[in-house]
mmCIF file of C-alpha atoms in Angstrom:
data_model
loop_
_atom_site.group_PDB
_atom_site.id
_atom_site.type_symbol
_atom_site.label_atom_id
_atom_site.label_comp_id
_atom_site.label_asym_id
_atom_site.label_seq_id
_atom_site.Cartn_x
_atom_site.Cartn_y
_atom_site.Cartn_z
ATOM 1 C CA MET A 136 -1.526 22.380 -2.807
ATOM 2 C CA GLY A 137 -5.273 22.427 -1.922
ATOM 3 C CA LEU A 138 -5.112 20.059 1.019
ATOM 4 C CA GLU A 139 -8.313 19.222 2.731
ATOM 5 C CA ILE A 140 -8.639 17.252 6.010
ATOM 6 C CA ARG A 141 -11.958 15.641 6.846
ATOM 7 C CA ASN A 142 -13.559 12.748 8.628
ATOM 8 C CA ALA A 143 -13.226 9.439 6.765
ATOM 9 C CA SER A 144 -16.356 7.908 5.309
ATOM 10 C CA LEU A 145 -17.374 4.441 4.285
ATOM 11 C CA THR A 146 -16.728 5.308 0.686
ATOM 12 C CA ASP A 147 -13.051 5.975 1.448
ATOM 13 C CA TYR A 148 -12.254 2.345 2.247
ATOM 14 C CA GLU A 149 -10.787 1.383 -1.184
ATOM 15 C CA SER A 150 -8.764 4.588 -1.370
ATOM 16 C CA LEU A 151 -7.347 3.968 2.127
ATOM 17 C CA LEU A 152 -6.333 0.373 1.583
ATOM 18 C CA PRO A 153 -3.038 1.300 -0.091
ATOM 19 C CA LEU A 154 -2.145 3.502 2.895
ATOM 20 C CA PHE A 155 -3.028 0.752 5.311
ATOM 21 C CA ARG A 156 -0.914 -1.697 3.261
ATOM 22 C CA GLN A 157 2.003 0.698 3.408
ATOM 23 C CA VAL A 158 1.912 0.935 7.208
ATOM 24 C CA HIS A 159 1.427 -2.805 7.592
ATOM 25 C CA GLY A 160 4.160 -3.527 5.109
ATOM 26 C CA PHE A 161 6.655 -1.570 7.199
ATOM 27 C CA HIS A 162 5.672 -3.562 10.324
ATOM 28 C CA VAL A 163 6.061 -6.856 8.452
ATOM 29 C CA GLU A 164 9.501 -5.752 7.219
ATOM 30 C CA VAL A 165 10.876 -4.739 10.601
ATOM 31 C CA ARG A 166 9.094 -7.397 12.738
ATOM 32 C CA PRO A 167 8.226 -10.458 10.622
ATOM 33 C CA ASP A 168 8.174 -12.443 13.886
ATOM 34 C CA LEU A 169 5.097 -10.391 15.013
ATOM 35 C CA TYR A 170 3.398 -9.332 11.811
ATOM 36 C CA LYS A 171 2.294 -11.566 8.906
ATOM 37 C CA GLU A 172 1.926 -10.545 5.328
ATOM 38 C CA ASN A 173 -1.617 -9.612 4.539
ATOM 39 C CA ASP A 174 -2.924 -7.869 1.399
ATOM 40 C CA THR A 175 -5.885 -6.646 3.391
ATOM 41 C CA PRO A 176 -4.542 -5.630 6.767
ATOM 42 C CA VAL A 177 -7.670 -3.647 7.586
ATOM 43 C CA GLU A 178 -10.764 -5.565 6.665
ATOM 44 C CA ARG A 179 -13.816 -3.601 5.491
ATOM 45 C CA GLU A 180 -15.887 -4.775 8.430
ATOM 46 C CA PHE A 181 -13.270 -3.589 10.911
ATOM 47 C CA PHE A 182 -13.044 -0.223 9.119
ATOM 48 C CA GLU A 183 -16.784 0.167 9.269
ATOM 49 C CA SER A 184 -16.778 -0.647 12.964
ATOM 50 C CA GLN A 185 -14.135 2.005 13.581
ATOM 51 C CA LEU A 186 -16.225 4.572 11.832
ATOM 52 C CA ALA A 187 -19.321 3.544 13.772
ATOM 53 C CA ASP A 188 -17.466 3.782 17.148
ATOM 54 C CA ARG A 189 -17.941 7.231 18.583
ATOM 55 C CA GLY A 190 -14.616 6.913 20.470
ATOM 56 C CA GLN A 191 -12.562 6.321 17.259
ATOM 57 C CA HIS A 192 -11.806 8.996 14.708
ATOM 58 C CA ILE A 193 -10.296 8.595 11.347
ATOM 59 C CA PHE A 194 -9.244 11.706 9.418
ATOM 60 C CA VAL A 195 -8.158 11.691 5.843
ATOM 61 C CA ALA A 196 -6.073 14.240 3.941
ATOM 62 C CA SER A 197 -6.982 14.752 0.305
ATOM 63 C CA ILE A 198 -5.824 16.799 -2.627
ATOM 64 C CA GLU A 199 -8.772 17.257 -4.954
ATOM 65 C CA ALA A 200 -10.334 13.750 -5.065
ATOM 66 C CA ASP A 201 -7.125 11.851 -4.142
ATOM 67 C CA ILE A 202 -6.697 10.619 -0.548
ATOM 68 C CA VAL A 203 -3.004 11.185 0.246
ATOM 69 C CA GLY A 204 -2.888 10.598 4.021
ATOM 70 C CA VAL A 205 -4.748 9.265 6.996
ATOM 71 C CA ILE A 206 -4.547 9.439 10.736
ATOM 72 C CA VAL A 207 -6.425 6.902 12.897
ATOM 73 C CA THR A 208 -7.110 7.853 16.500
ATOM 74 C CA LYS A 209 -9.017 6.444 19.478
ATOM 75 C CA GLU A 210 -10.159 7.969 22.705
ATOM 76 C CA GLU A 211 -9.051 6.085 25.759
ATOM 77 C CA GLU A 212 -10.007 6.536 29.394
ATOM 78 C CA ILE A 213 -7.667 5.413 32.164
ATOM 79 C CA SER A 214 -9.528 4.577 35.325
ATOM 80 C CA GLU A 215 -8.180 5.711 38.666
ATOM 81 C CA ASN A 216 -6.802 3.080 40.952
ATOM 82 C CA SER A 217 -4.393 3.001 43.846
ATOM 83 C CA PHE A 218 -1.441 3.980 41.729
ATOM 84 C CA VAL A 219 -2.689 6.023 38.761
ATOM 85 C CA LYS A 220 -4.945 9.009 38.363
ATOM 86 C CA ALA A 221 -7.935 8.922 36.084
ATOM 87 C CA ARG A 222 -7.328 10.564 32.727
ATOM 88 C CA LYS A 223 -8.506 10.648 29.212
ATOM 89 C CA VAL A 224 -6.105 10.489 26.263
ATOM 90 C CA LEU A 225 -6.264 10.420 22.478
ATOM 91 C CA ILE A 226 -4.200 7.560 21.011
ATOM 92 C CA ILE A 227 -2.801 7.877 17.501
ATOM 93 C CA ASN A 228 -2.986 4.270 16.216
ATOM 94 C CA SER A 229 -1.686 5.032 12.724
ATOM 95 C CA LEU A 230 -0.429 7.833 10.622
ATOM 96 C CA CYS A 231 0.446 7.439 6.960
ATOM 97 C CA VAL A 232 1.105 9.670 4.015
ATOM 98 C CA ALA A 233 1.344 8.257 0.546
ATOM 99 C CA GLU A 234 4.915 7.705 -0.523
ATOM 100 C CA THR A 235 4.242 9.906 -3.503
ATOM 101 C CA HIS A 236 3.177 12.852 -1.296
ATOM 102 C CA ARG A 237 5.877 12.710 1.497
ATOM 103 C CA LYS A 238 7.841 15.775 2.516
ATOM 104 C CA MET A 239 5.041 18.065 1.538
ATOM 105 C CA GLY A 240 3.827 18.801 5.069
ATOM 106 C CA ILE A 241 0.771 16.547 4.896
ATOM 107 C CA GLY A 242 1.750 14.447 7.948
ATOM 108 C CA LYS A 243 2.378 17.624 9.856
ATOM 109 C CA GLU A 244 -1.072 18.950 8.938
ATOM 110 C CA LEU A 245 -2.760 15.678 9.876
ATOM 111 C CA THR A 246 -0.985 15.558 13.173
ATOM 112 C CA LYS A 247 -1.773 19.186 13.991
ATOM 113 C CA TYR A 248 -5.423 18.500 13.065
ATOM 114 C CA ALA A 249 -5.458 15.507 15.526
ATOM 115 C CA PHE A 250 -3.818 17.705 18.216
ATOM 116 C CA ASP A 251 -6.456 20.461 17.759
ATOM 117 C CA PHE A 252 -9.176 17.795 17.786
ATOM 118 C CA ALA A 253 -7.743 16.385 21.045
ATOM 119 C CA LYS A 254 -7.908 19.877 22.583
ATOM 120 C CA GLU A 255 -11.634 20.115 21.571
ATOM 121 C CA LEU A 256 -12.201 16.691 23.292
ATOM 122 C CA GLY A 257 -10.547 17.981 26.459
ATOM 123 C CA VAL A 258 -8.107 15.120 26.751
ATOM 124 C CA GLU A 259 -5.013 15.465 28.794
ATOM 125 C CA SER A 260 -2.541 14.206 26.183
ATOM 126 C CA VAL A 261 -2.065 12.654 22.789
ATOM 127 C CA GLU A 262 -0.053 9.446 22.839
ATOM 128 C CA LEU A 263 1.227 6.883 20.286
ATOM 129 C CA GLY A 264 3.508 3.956 19.978
ATOM 130 C CA VAL A 265 6.319 4.008 17.420
ATOM 131 C CA SER A 266 8.803 1.379 16.457
ATOM 132 C CA GLU A 267 12.416 1.991 17.401
ATOM 133 C CA GLU A 268 13.209 0.858 13.867
ATOM 134 C CA ASN A 269 11.353 3.847 12.469
ATOM 135 C CA ALA A 270 13.912 6.625 13.145
ATOM 136 C CA SER A 271 12.252 9.047 10.647
ATOM 137 C CA ALA A 272 8.896 8.727 12.454
ATOM 138 C CA ILE A 273 10.597 9.285 15.777
ATOM 139 C CA ARG A 274 12.265 12.443 14.488
ATOM 140 C CA PHE A 275 8.913 13.607 12.947
ATOM 141 C CA TYR A 276 7.054 13.144 16.212
ATOM 142 C CA GLU A 277 9.763 14.946 18.163
ATOM 143 C CA LEU A 278 9.547 17.859 15.718
ATOM 144 C CA MET A 279 5.862 17.917 16.394
ATOM 145 C CA GLY A 280 6.571 18.526 20.042
ATOM 146 C CA MET A 281 6.132 15.000 21.349
ATOM 147 C CA ALA A 282 8.611 13.412 23.780
ATOM 148 C CA THR A 283 9.245 9.825 24.824
ATOM 149 C CA LYS A 284 6.989 8.967 27.705
ATOM 150 C CA SER A 285 8.070 5.282 28.260
ATOM 151 C CA ARG A 286 9.776 2.563 26.425
ATOM 152 C CA LYS A 287 8.526 -0.976 25.892
ATOM 153 C CA MET A 288 11.353 -3.546 25.962
ATOM 154 C CA GLU A 289 11.633 -7.301 25.240
ATOM 155 C CA ILE A 290 13.970 -10.136 25.140
ATOM 156 C CA ARG A 291 13.373 -12.624 22.314
ATOM 157 C CA LEU A 292 13.789 -16.232 23.483
#
Protein backbone atom coordinates (compact mmCIF):
# COMPACT_ATOMS: atom_id res chain seq x y z
CA MET A 1 0.00 0.00 0.00
CA GLY A 2 2.93 2.39 0.61
CA LEU A 3 1.38 4.26 3.55
CA GLU A 4 3.43 7.09 5.04
CA ILE A 5 2.56 8.94 8.24
CA ARG A 6 4.16 12.33 8.84
CA ASN A 7 3.62 15.70 10.47
CA ALA A 8 1.18 17.90 8.63
CA SER A 9 2.54 21.00 6.91
CA LEU A 10 1.04 24.28 5.77
CA THR A 11 0.90 23.00 2.20
CA ASP A 12 -1.43 20.16 3.28
CA TYR A 13 -4.34 22.47 4.06
CA GLU A 14 -6.25 22.12 0.77
CA SER A 15 -5.80 18.34 0.77
CA LEU A 16 -7.07 18.11 4.35
CA LEU A 17 -10.20 20.20 3.81
CA PRO A 18 -12.24 17.28 2.39
CA LEU A 19 -11.39 15.23 5.49
CA PHE A 20 -12.30 18.09 7.82
CA ARG A 21 -15.58 18.46 5.90
CA GLN A 22 -16.26 14.74 6.25
CA VAL A 23 -15.89 14.86 10.05
CA HIS A 24 -17.88 18.06 10.36
CA GLY A 25 -20.62 16.74 8.07
CA PHE A 26 -21.11 13.74 10.37
CA HIS A 27 -21.45 16.06 13.37
CA VAL A 28 -23.96 18.26 11.54
CA GLU A 29 -25.96 15.19 10.54
CA VAL A 30 -26.22 13.70 14.04
CA ARG A 31 -26.44 16.97 16.01
CA PRO A 32 -27.83 19.78 13.85
CA ASP A 33 -28.86 21.48 17.09
CA LEU A 34 -25.18 21.95 17.95
CA TYR A 35 -23.33 22.09 14.63
CA LYS A 36 -24.06 24.31 11.67
CA GLU A 37 -23.30 23.58 8.07
CA ASN A 38 -20.03 25.12 7.02
CA ASP A 39 -18.09 24.37 3.87
CA THR A 40 -14.87 25.42 5.63
CA PRO A 41 -15.14 23.94 9.12
CA VAL A 42 -11.42 24.51 9.70
CA GLU A 43 -10.29 27.93 8.52
CA ARG A 44 -6.77 28.24 7.13
CA GLU A 45 -5.75 30.63 9.92
CA PHE A 46 -6.91 28.16 12.57
CA PHE A 47 -5.04 25.31 10.86
CA GLU A 48 -1.90 27.46 10.76
CA SER A 49 -2.27 28.29 14.45
CA GLN A 50 -2.56 24.57 15.26
CA LEU A 51 0.66 23.83 13.38
CA ALA A 52 2.44 26.69 15.13
CA ASP A 53 1.31 25.53 18.58
CA ARG A 54 3.97 23.24 20.05
CA GLY A 55 1.29 21.44 22.10
CA GLN A 56 -0.80 20.48 19.08
CA HIS A 57 0.19 17.77 16.64
CA ILE A 58 -1.44 16.93 13.34
CA PHE A 59 -0.33 13.78 11.55
CA VAL A 60 -1.35 12.88 8.03
CA ALA A 61 -1.40 9.52 6.31
CA SER A 62 -0.57 9.54 2.64
CA ILE A 63 -0.30 7.04 -0.17
CA GLU A 64 2.10 8.43 -2.72
CA ALA A 65 1.08 12.11 -2.95
CA ASP A 66 -2.51 11.62 -1.79
CA ILE A 67 -3.48 12.44 1.80
CA VAL A 68 -5.92 9.72 2.86
CA GLY A 69 -6.17 10.27 6.62
CA VAL A 70 -5.51 12.68 9.45
CA ILE A 71 -5.33 12.61 13.22
CA VAL A 72 -5.40 15.85 15.20
CA THR A 73 -4.05 15.76 18.74
CA LYS A 74 -3.36 18.19 21.57
CA GLU A 75 -1.33 17.88 24.75
CA GLU A 76 -3.25 18.81 27.87
CA GLU A 77 -1.97 19.32 31.40
CA ILE A 78 -4.39 18.86 34.25
CA SER A 79 -3.38 20.84 37.30
CA GLU A 80 -3.48 19.25 40.69
CA ASN A 81 -6.07 20.52 43.10
CA SER A 82 -7.89 19.25 46.17
CA PHE A 83 -9.61 16.43 44.30
CA VAL A 84 -7.51 15.48 41.23
CA LYS A 85 -3.88 14.64 40.69
CA ALA A 86 -1.77 16.53 38.19
CA ARG A 87 -1.28 14.68 34.95
CA LYS A 88 -0.54 15.14 31.30
CA VAL A 89 -2.68 13.57 28.56
CA LEU A 90 -2.79 13.57 24.79
CA ILE A 91 -6.26 14.36 23.46
CA ILE A 92 -7.32 13.07 20.05
CA ASN A 93 -9.52 15.86 18.73
CA SER A 94 -10.19 14.29 15.35
CA LEU A 95 -9.47 11.18 13.34
CA CYS A 96 -10.60 10.79 9.77
CA VAL A 97 -9.85 8.44 6.92
CA ALA A 98 -11.11 9.27 3.45
CA GLU A 99 -14.25 7.29 2.65
CA THR A 100 -12.47 5.83 -0.39
CA HIS A 101 -9.72 4.38 1.81
CA ARG A 102 -11.64 2.98 4.77
CA LYS A 103 -11.24 -0.62 5.96
CA MET A 104 -7.61 -0.64 4.81
CA GLY A 105 -6.00 -0.25 8.24
CA ILE A 106 -5.18 3.45 7.82
CA GLY A 107 -7.14 4.57 10.89
CA LYS A 108 -5.46 1.84 12.90
CA GLU A 109 -2.00 2.95 11.74
CA LEU A 110 -2.74 6.62 12.50
CA THR A 111 -4.02 5.73 15.95
CA LYS A 112 -1.05 3.50 16.72
CA TYR A 113 1.22 6.31 15.55
CA ALA A 114 -0.51 8.70 17.97
CA PHE A 115 -0.22 6.15 20.81
CA ASP A 116 3.51 5.72 20.14
CA PHE A 117 3.93 9.50 19.97
CA ALA A 118 2.12 9.82 23.31
CA LYS A 119 4.56 7.35 24.87
CA GLU A 120 7.46 9.47 23.60
CA LEU A 121 5.84 12.54 25.20
CA GLY A 122 5.55 10.68 28.49
CA VAL A 123 1.85 11.36 28.91
CA GLU A 124 -0.23 9.20 31.22
CA SER A 125 -3.04 8.50 28.77
CA VAL A 126 -4.56 9.19 25.39
CA GLU A 127 -8.15 10.40 25.55
CA LEU A 128 -10.87 11.40 23.12
CA GLY A 129 -14.54 12.19 22.89
CA VAL A 130 -16.78 10.17 20.59
CA SER A 131 -20.43 10.63 19.77
CA GLU A 132 -22.78 7.93 21.05
CA GLU A 133 -24.25 8.06 17.53
CA ASN A 134 -20.97 6.86 16.04
CA ALA A 135 -21.15 3.15 16.87
CA SER A 136 -18.49 2.18 14.32
CA ALA A 137 -16.01 4.66 15.84
CA ILE A 138 -16.74 3.36 19.33
CA ARG A 139 -16.09 -0.23 18.16
CA PHE A 140 -12.91 0.91 16.42
CA TYR A 141 -11.55 2.63 19.54
CA GLU A 142 -12.42 -0.38 21.68
CA LEU A 143 -10.55 -2.64 19.25
CA MET A 144 -7.59 -0.27 19.63
CA GLY A 145 -7.64 -1.00 23.37
CA MET A 146 -9.46 2.09 24.56
CA ALA A 147 -12.20 1.92 27.18
CA THR A 148 -14.95 4.28 28.24
CA LYS A 149 -13.64 6.56 30.96
CA SER A 150 -16.72 8.68 31.52
CA ARG A 151 -19.91 9.62 29.80
CA LYS A 152 -21.25 13.09 29.14
CA MET A 153 -25.03 13.29 29.44
CA GLU A 154 -27.64 15.92 28.66
CA ILE A 155 -31.32 16.67 28.69
CA ARG A 156 -32.58 18.79 25.84
CA LEU A 157 -35.07 21.39 26.99
